[in-house]
PDB file of C-alpha atoms and ligand atoms in Angstrom:
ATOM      1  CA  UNK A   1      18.196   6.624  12.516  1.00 69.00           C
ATOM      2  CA  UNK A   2      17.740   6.092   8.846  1.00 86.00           C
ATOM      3  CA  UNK A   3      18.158   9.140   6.194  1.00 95.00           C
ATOM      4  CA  UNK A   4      15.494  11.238   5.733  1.00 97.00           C
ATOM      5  CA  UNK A   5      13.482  10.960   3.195  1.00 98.00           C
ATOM      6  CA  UNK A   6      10.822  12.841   0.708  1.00 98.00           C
ATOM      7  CA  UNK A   7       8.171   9.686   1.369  1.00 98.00           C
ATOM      8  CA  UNK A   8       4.277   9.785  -0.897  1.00 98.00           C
ATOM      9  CA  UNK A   9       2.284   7.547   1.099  1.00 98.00           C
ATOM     10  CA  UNK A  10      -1.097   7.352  -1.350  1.00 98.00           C
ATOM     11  CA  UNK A  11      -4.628   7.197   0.548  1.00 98.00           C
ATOM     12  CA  UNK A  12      -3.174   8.948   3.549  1.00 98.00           C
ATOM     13  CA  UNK A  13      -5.890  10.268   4.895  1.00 97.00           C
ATOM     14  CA  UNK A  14      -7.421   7.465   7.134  1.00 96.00           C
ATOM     15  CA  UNK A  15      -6.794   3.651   7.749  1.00 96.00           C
ATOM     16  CA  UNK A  16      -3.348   2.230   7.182  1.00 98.00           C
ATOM     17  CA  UNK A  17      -1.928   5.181   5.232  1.00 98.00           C
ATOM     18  CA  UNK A  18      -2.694   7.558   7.661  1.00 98.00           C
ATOM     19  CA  UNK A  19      -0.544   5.609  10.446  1.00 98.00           C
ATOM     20  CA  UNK A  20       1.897   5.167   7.666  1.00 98.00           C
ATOM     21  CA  UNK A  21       2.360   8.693   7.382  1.00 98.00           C
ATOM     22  CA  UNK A  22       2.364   9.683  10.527  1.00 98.00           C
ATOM     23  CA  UNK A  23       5.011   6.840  11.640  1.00 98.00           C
ATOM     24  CA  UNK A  24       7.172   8.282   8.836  1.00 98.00           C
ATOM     25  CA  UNK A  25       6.801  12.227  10.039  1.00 98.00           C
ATOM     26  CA  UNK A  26       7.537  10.633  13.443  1.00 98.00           C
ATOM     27  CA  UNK A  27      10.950   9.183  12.422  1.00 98.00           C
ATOM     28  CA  UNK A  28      11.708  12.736  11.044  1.00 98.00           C
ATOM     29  CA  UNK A  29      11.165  12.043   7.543  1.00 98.00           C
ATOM     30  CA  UNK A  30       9.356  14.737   4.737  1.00 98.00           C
ATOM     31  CA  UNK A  31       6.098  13.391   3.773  1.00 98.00           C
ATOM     32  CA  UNK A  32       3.480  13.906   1.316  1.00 98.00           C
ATOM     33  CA  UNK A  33       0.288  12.173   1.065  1.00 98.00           C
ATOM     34  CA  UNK A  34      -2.539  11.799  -1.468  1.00 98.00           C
ATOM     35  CA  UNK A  35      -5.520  11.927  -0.770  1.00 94.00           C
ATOM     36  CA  UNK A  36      -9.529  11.973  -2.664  1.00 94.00           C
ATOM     37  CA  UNK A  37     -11.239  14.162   0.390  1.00 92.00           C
ATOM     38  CA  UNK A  38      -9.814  15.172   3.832  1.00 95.00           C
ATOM     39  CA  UNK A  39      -6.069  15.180   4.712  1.00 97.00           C
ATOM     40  CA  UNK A  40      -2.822  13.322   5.928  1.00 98.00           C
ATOM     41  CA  UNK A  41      -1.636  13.722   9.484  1.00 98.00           C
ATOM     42  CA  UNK A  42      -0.113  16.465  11.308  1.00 98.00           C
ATOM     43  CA  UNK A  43       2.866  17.463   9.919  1.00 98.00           C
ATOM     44  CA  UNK A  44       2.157  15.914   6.095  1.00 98.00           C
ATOM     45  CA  UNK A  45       2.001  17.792   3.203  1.00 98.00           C
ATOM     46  CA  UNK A  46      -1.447  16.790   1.177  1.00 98.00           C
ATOM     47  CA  UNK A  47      -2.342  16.423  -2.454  1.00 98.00           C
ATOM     48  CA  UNK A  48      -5.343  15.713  -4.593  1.00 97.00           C
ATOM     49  CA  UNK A  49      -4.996  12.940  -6.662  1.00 97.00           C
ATOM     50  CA  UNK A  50      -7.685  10.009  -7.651  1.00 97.00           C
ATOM     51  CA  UNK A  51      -5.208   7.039  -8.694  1.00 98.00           C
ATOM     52  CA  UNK A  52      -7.425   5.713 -11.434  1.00 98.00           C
ATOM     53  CA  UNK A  53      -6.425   8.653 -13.203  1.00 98.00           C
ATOM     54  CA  UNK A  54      -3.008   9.273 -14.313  1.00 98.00           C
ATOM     55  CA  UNK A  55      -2.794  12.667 -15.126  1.00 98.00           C
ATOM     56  CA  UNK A  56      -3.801  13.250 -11.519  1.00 98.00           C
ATOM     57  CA  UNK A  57      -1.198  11.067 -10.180  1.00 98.00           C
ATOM     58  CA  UNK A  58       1.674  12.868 -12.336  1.00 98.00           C
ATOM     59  CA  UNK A  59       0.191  16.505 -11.329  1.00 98.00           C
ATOM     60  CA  UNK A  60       0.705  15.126  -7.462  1.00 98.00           C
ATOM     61  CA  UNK A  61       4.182  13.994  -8.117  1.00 98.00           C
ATOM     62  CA  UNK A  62       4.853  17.813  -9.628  1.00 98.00           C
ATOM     63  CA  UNK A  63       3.386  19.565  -6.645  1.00 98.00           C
ATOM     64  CA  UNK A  64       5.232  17.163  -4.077  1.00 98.00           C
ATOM     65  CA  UNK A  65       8.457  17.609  -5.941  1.00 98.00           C
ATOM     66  CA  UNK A  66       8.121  20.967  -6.152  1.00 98.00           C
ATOM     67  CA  UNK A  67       7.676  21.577  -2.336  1.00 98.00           C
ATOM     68  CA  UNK A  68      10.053  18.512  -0.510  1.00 98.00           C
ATOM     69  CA  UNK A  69      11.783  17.493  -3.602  1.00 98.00           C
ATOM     70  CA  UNK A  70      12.092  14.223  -5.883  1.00 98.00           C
ATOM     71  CA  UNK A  71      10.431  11.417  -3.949  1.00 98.00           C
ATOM     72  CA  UNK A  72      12.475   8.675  -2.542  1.00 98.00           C
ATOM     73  CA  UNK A  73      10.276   6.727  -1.099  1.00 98.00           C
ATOM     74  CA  UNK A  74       6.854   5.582  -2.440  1.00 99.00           C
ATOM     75  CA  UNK A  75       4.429   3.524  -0.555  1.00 99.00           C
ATOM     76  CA  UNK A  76       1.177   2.500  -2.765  1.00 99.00           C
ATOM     77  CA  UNK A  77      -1.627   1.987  -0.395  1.00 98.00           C
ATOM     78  CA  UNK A  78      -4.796   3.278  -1.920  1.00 98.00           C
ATOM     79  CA  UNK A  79      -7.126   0.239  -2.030  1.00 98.00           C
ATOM     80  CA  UNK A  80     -11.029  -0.464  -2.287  1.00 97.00           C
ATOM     81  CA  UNK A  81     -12.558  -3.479  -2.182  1.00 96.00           C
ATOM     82  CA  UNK A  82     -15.974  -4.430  -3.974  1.00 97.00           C
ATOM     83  CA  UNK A  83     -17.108  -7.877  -2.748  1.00 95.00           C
ATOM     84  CA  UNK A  84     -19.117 -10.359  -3.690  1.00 97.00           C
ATOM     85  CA  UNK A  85     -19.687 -13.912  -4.596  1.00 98.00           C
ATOM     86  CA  UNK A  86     -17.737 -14.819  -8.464  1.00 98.00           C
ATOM     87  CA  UNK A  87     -21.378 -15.410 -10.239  1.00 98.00           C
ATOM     88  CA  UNK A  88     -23.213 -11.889  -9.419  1.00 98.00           C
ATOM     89  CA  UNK A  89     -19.325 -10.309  -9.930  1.00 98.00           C
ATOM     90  CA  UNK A  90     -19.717  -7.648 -12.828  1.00 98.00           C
ATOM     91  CA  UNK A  91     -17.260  -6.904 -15.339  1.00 98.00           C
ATOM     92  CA  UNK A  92     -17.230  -3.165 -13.405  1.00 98.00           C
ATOM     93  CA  UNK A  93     -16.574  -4.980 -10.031  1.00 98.00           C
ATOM     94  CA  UNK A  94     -13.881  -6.676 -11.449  1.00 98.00           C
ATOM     95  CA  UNK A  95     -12.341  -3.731 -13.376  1.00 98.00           C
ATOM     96  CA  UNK A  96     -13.058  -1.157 -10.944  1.00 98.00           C
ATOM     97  CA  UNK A  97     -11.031  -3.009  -8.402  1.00 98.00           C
ATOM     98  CA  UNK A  98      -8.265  -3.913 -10.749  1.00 99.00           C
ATOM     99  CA  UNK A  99      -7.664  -0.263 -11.898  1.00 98.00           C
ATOM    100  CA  UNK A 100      -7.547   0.844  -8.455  1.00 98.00           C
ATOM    101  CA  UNK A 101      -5.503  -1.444  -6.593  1.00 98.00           C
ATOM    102  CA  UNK A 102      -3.154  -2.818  -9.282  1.00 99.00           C
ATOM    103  CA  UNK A 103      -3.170  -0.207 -12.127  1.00 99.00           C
ATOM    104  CA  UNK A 104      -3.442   2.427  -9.436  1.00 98.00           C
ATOM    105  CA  UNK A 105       0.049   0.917  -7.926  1.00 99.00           C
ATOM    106  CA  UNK A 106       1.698   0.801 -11.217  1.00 99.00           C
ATOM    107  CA  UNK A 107       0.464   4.508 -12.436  1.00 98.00           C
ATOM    108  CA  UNK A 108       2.233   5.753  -8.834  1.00 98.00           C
ATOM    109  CA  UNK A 109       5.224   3.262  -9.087  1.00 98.00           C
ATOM    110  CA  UNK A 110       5.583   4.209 -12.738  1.00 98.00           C
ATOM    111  CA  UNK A 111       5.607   8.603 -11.990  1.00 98.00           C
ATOM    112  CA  UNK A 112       7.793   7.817  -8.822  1.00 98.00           C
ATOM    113  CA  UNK A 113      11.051   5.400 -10.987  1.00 98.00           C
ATOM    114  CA  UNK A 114      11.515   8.173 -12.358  1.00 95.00           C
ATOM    115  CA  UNK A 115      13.352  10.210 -10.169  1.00 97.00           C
ATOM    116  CA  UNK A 116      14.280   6.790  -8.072  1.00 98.00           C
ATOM    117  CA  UNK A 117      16.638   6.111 -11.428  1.00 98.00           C
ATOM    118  CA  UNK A 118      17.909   9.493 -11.547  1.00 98.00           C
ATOM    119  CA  UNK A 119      19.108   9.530  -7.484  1.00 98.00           C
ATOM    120  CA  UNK A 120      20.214   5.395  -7.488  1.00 98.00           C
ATOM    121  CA  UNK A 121      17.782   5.156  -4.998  1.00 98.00           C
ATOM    122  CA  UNK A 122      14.551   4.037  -4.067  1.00 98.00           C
ATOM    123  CA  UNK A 123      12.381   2.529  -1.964  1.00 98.00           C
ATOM    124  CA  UNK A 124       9.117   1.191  -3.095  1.00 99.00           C
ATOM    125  CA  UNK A 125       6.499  -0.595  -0.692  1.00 99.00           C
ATOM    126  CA  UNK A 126       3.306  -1.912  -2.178  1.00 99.00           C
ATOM    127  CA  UNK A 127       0.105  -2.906  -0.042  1.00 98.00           C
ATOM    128  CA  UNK A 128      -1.225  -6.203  -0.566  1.00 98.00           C
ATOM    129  CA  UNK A 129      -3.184  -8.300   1.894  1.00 98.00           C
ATOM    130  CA  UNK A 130      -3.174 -11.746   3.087  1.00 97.00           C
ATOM    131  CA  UNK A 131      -6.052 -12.397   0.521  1.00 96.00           C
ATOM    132  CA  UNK A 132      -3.957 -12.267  -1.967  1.00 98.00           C
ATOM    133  CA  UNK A 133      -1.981 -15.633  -1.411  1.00 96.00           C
ATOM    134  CA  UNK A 134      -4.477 -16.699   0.542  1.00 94.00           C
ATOM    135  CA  UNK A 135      -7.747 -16.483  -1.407  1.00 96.00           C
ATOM    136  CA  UNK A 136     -11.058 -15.227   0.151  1.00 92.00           C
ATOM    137  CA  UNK A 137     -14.499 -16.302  -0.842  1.00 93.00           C
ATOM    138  CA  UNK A 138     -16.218 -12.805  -2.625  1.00 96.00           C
ATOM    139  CA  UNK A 139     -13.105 -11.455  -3.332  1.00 97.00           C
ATOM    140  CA  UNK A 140     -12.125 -12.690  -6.752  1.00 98.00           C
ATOM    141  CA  UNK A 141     -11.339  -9.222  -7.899  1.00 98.00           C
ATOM    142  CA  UNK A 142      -9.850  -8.153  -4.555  1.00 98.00           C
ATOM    143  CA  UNK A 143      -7.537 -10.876  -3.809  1.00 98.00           C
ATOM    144  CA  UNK A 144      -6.516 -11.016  -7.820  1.00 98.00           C
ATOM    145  CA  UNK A 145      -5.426  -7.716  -7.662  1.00 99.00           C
ATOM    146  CA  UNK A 146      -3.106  -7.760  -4.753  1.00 98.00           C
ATOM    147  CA  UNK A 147      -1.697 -10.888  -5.837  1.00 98.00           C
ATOM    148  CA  UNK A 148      -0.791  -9.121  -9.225  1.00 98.00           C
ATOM    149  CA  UNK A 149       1.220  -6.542  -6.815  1.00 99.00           C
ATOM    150  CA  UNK A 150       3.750  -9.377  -5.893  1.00 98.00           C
ATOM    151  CA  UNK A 151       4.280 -10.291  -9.255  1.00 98.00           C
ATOM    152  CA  UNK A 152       4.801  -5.999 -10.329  1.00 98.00           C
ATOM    153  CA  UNK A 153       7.246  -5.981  -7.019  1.00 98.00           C
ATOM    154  CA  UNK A 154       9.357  -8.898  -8.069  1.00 98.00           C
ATOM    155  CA  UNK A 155       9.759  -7.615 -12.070  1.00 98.00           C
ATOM    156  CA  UNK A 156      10.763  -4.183 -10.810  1.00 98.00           C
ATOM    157  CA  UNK A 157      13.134  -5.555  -8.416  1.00 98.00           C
ATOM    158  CA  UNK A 158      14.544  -7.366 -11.432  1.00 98.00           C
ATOM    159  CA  UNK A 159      14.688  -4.395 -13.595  1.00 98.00           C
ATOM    160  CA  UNK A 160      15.535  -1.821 -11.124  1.00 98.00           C
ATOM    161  CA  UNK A 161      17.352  -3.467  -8.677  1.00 98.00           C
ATOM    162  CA  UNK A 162      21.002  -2.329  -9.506  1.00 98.00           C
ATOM    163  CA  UNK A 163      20.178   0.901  -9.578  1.00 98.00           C
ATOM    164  CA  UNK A 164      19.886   1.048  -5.560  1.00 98.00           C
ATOM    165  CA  UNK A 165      16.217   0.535  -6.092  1.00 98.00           C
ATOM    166  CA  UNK A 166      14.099  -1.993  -3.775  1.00 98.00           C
ATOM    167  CA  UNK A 167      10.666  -3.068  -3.989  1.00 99.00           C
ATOM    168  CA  UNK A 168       8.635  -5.040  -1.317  1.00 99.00           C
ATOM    169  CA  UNK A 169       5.035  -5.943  -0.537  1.00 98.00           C
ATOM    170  CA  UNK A 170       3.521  -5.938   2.556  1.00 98.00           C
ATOM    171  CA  UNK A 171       0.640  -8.282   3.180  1.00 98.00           C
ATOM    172  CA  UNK A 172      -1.645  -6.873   6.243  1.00 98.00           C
ATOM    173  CA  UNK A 173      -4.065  -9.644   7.540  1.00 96.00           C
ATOM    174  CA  UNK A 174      -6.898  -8.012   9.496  1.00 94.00           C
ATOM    175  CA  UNK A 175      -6.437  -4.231  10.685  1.00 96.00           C
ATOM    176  CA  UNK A 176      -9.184  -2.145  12.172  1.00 93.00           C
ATOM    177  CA  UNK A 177     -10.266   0.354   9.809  1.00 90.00           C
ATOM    178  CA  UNK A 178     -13.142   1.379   8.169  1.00 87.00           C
ATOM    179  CA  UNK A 179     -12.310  -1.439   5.597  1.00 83.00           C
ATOM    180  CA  UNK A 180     -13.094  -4.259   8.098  1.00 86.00           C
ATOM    181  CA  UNK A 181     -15.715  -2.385  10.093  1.00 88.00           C
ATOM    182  CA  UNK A 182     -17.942  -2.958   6.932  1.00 84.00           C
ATOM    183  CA  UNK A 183     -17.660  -6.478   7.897  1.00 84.00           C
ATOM    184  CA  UNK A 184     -20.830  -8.715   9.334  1.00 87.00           C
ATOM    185  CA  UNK A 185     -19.986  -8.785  13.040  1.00 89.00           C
ATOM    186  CA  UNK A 186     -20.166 -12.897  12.663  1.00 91.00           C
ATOM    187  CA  UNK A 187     -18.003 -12.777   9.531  1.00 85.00           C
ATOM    188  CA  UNK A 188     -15.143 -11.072  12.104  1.00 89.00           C
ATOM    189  CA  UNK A 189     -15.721 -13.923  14.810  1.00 91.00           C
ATOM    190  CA  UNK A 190     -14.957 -16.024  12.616  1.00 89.00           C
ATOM    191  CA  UNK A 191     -11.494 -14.521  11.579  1.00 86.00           C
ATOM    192  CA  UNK A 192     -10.393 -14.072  14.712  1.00 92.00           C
ATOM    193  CA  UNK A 193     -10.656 -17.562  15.700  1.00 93.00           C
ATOM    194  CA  UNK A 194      -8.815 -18.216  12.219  1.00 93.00           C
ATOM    195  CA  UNK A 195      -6.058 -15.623  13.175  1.00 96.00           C
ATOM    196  CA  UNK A 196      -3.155 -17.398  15.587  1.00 96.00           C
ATOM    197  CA  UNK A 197      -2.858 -14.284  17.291  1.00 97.00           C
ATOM    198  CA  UNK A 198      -6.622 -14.496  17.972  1.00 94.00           C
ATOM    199  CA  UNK A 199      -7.190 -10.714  17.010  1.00 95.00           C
ATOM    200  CA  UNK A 200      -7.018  -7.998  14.688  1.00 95.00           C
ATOM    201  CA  UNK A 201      -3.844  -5.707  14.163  1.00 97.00           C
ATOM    202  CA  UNK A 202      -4.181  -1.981  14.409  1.00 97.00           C
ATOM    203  CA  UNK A 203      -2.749   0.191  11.496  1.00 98.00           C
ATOM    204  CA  UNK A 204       0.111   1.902  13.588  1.00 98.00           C
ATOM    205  CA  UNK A 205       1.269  -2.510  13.465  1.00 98.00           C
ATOM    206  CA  UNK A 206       1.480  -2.423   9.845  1.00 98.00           C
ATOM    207  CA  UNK A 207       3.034   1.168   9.594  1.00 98.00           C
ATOM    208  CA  UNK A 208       6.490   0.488  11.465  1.00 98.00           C
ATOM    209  CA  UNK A 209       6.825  -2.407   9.561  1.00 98.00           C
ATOM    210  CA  UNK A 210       6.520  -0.450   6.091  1.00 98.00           C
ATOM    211  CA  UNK A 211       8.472   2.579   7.795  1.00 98.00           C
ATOM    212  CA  UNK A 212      11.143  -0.425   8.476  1.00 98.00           C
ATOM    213  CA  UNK A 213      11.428  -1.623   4.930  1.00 98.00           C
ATOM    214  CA  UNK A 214      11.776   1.601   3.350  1.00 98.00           C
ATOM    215  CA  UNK A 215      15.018   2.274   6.085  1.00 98.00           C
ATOM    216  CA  UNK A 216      18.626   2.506   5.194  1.00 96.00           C
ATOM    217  CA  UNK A 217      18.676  -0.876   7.662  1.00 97.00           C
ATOM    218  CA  UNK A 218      16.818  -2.895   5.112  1.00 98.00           C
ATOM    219  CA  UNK A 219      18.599  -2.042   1.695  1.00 97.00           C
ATOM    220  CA  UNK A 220      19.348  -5.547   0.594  1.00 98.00           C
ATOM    221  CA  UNK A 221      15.360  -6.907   0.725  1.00 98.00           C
ATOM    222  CA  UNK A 222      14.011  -6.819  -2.304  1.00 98.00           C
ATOM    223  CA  UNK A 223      11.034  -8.866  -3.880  1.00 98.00           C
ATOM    224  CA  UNK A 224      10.088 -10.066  -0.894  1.00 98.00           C
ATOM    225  CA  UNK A 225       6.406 -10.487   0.639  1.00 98.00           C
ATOM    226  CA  UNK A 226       6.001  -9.324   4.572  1.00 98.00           C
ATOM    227  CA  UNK A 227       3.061 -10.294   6.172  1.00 98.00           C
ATOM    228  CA  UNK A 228       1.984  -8.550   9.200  1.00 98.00           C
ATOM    229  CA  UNK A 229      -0.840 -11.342   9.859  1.00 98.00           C
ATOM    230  CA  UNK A 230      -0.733 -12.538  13.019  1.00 97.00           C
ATOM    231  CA  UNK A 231       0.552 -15.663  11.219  1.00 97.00           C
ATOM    232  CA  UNK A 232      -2.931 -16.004   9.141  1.00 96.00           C
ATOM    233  CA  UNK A 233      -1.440 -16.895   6.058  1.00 94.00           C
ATOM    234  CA  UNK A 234       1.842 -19.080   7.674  1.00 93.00           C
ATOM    235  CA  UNK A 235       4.382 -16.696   6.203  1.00 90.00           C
ATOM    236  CA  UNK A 236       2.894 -16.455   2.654  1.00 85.00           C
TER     237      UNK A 236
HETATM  238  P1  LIG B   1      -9.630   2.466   3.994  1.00 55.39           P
HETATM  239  O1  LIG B   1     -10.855   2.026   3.287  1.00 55.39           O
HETATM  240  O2  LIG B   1      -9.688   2.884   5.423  1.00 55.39           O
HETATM  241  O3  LIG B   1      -8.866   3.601   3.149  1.00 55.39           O
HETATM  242  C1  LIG B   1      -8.645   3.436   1.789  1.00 55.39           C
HETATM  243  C2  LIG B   1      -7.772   4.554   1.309  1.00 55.39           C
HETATM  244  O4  LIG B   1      -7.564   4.414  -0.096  1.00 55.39           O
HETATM  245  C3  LIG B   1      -8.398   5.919   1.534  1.00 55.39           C
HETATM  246  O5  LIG B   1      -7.398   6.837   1.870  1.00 55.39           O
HETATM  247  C4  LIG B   1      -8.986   6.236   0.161  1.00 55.39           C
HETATM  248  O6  LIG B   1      -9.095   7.612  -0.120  1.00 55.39           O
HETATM  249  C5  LIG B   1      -7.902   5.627  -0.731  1.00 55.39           C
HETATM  250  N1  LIG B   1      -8.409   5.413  -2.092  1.00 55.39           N
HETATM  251  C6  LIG B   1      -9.351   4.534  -2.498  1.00 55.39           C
HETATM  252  N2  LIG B   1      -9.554   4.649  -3.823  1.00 55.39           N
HETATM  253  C7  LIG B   1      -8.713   5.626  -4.269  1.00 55.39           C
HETATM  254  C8  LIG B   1      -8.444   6.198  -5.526  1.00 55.39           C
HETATM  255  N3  LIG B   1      -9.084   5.821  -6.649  1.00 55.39           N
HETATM  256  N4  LIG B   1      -7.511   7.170  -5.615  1.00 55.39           N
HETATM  257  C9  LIG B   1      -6.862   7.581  -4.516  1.00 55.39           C
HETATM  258  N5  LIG B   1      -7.070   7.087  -3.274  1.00 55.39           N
HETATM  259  C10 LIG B   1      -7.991   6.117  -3.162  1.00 55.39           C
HETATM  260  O7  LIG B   1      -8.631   1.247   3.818  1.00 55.39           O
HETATM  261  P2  LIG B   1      -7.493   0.643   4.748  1.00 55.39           P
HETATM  262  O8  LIG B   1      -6.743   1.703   5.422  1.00 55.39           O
HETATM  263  O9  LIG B   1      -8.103  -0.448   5.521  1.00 55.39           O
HETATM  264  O10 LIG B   1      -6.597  -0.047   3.605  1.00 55.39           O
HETATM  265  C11 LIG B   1      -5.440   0.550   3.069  1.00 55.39           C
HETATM  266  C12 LIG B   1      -4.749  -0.477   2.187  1.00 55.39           C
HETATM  267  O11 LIG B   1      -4.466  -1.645   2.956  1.00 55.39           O
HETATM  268  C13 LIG B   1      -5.616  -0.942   1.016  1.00 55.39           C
HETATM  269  O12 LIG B   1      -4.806  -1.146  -0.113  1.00 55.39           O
HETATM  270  C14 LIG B   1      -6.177  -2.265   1.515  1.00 55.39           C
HETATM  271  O13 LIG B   1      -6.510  -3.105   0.467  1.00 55.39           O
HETATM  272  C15 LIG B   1      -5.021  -2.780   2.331  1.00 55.39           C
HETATM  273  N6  LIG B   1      -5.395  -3.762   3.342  1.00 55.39           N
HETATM  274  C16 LIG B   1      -6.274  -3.466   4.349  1.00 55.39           C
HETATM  275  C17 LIG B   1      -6.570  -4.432   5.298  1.00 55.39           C
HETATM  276  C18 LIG B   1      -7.482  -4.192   6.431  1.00 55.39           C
HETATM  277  O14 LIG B   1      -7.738  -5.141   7.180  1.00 55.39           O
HETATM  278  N7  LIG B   1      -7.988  -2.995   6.659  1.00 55.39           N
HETATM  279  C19 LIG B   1      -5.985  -5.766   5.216  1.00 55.39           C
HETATM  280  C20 LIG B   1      -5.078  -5.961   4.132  1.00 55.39           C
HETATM  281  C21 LIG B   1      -4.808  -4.982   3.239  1.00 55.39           C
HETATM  282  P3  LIG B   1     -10.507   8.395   0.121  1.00 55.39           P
HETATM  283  O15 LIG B   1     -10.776   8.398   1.596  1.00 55.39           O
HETATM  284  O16 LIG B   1     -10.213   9.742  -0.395  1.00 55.39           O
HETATM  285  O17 LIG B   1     -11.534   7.604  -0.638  1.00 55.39           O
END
């Protein structure tokens, strides 16, 4: 069993994050989640905080450190996606995607180094998405934005990365949430028969894989891009 931890999992209240966090309070760790309406999972401590906004994000680190201590490990899920095809693509689709998904990840990161330099330790696990090596059509802003994340995990791991500090991305392909429900039912057809493993993932799939790379087992992986794809996007 790995150390436990004081873990923020941000948009922990449904989807991916919510299986995140519970898979964490599972392997017996102390975790906090942040969330805009509704709560984490059983056993999770829950915060307000919008993560276009960094005074919010900094008032949710004080209340989490205040009740489980300095966090240790951060895991930067909250994510929207605003599709559509490049030439009807506003500047506010663009931006508004952007500042949540990669600002967003850097305002959390950012709040949480700061105790991760003070202990020597860290653990810091960004969500991409297969779109983001991969490209999708109508998701310019989407798939530029969690391709961005892989370029923030791999400067951090240069600058932090002596100071017992890792940072990874993980790259779901297709999980059932409400995310992918929004999807034409044709436009899933034709994933699946794009998807080797000839289905979608469900979130619990993606959360002991995150849960993994934050353990004490998996201390010297840094920089490095997981995908939990079904082998969509070949290892990329
Ligand atoms: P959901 O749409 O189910 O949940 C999104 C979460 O992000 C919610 O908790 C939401 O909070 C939170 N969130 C959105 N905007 C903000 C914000 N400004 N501040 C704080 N929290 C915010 O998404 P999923 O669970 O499907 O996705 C989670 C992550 O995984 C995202 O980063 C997504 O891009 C990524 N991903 C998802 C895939 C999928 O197939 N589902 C595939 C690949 C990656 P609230 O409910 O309060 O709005």
């Amino acid at each position: 069993m790995s150390t436990p931890r004081t873990v923020l999992v941000t948009g922990g209240n449904r989807g991916i994050g919510f299986a995140i966090a519970e898979e964490f309070v599972r392997q017996g760790h102390r975790v906090a989640v942040t969330a805009r309406s509704g709560a984490g999972p059983e056993g999770t401590l829950t915060v307000q905080a919008d993560v276009t906004d960094s005074a919010s994000v900094d008032a949710a680190f004080t209340a989490i450190e205040a009740e489980l201590g300095p966090v240790e490990v951060v895991v930067a899920n909250a994510g929207i996606t605003r599709d559509t095809l490049l030439m009807r693509m506003s500047d506010e689709d663009f931006e508004t995607v952007i500042d949540t998904n990669l600002t967003g990840s850097f305002r959390v990161v950012k709040r949480a180094s700061k105790g991760m330099l003070k202990a020597r330790f860290g653990r810091i696990v960004l969500i991409s998405s297969v779109v983001g090596l991969y490209g999708g059509p109508g998701q310019a802003n989407y798939s530029a934005s969690k391709a961005g994340l892989v370029g923030f995990a791999r400067s951090i791991t240069r600058e932090l990365g002596a100071r017992g500090i890792t940072a990874n991305v993980v790259a779901p392909g297709f999980i059932e949430t409400d995310m992918t429900a929004e999807l034409p039912e044709a436009t899933q057809a034709d994933y699946k028969k794009s998807i080797p493993a000839g289905r979608f993932a469900t979130p619990t799939e993606v959360a002991k894989v995150v849960a993994w790379i934050a353990s004490d087992d998996a201390g010297y992986i840094s920089g490095a891009v997981i995908p939990v794809d079904g082998g969509l996007g070949m290892g990329h």
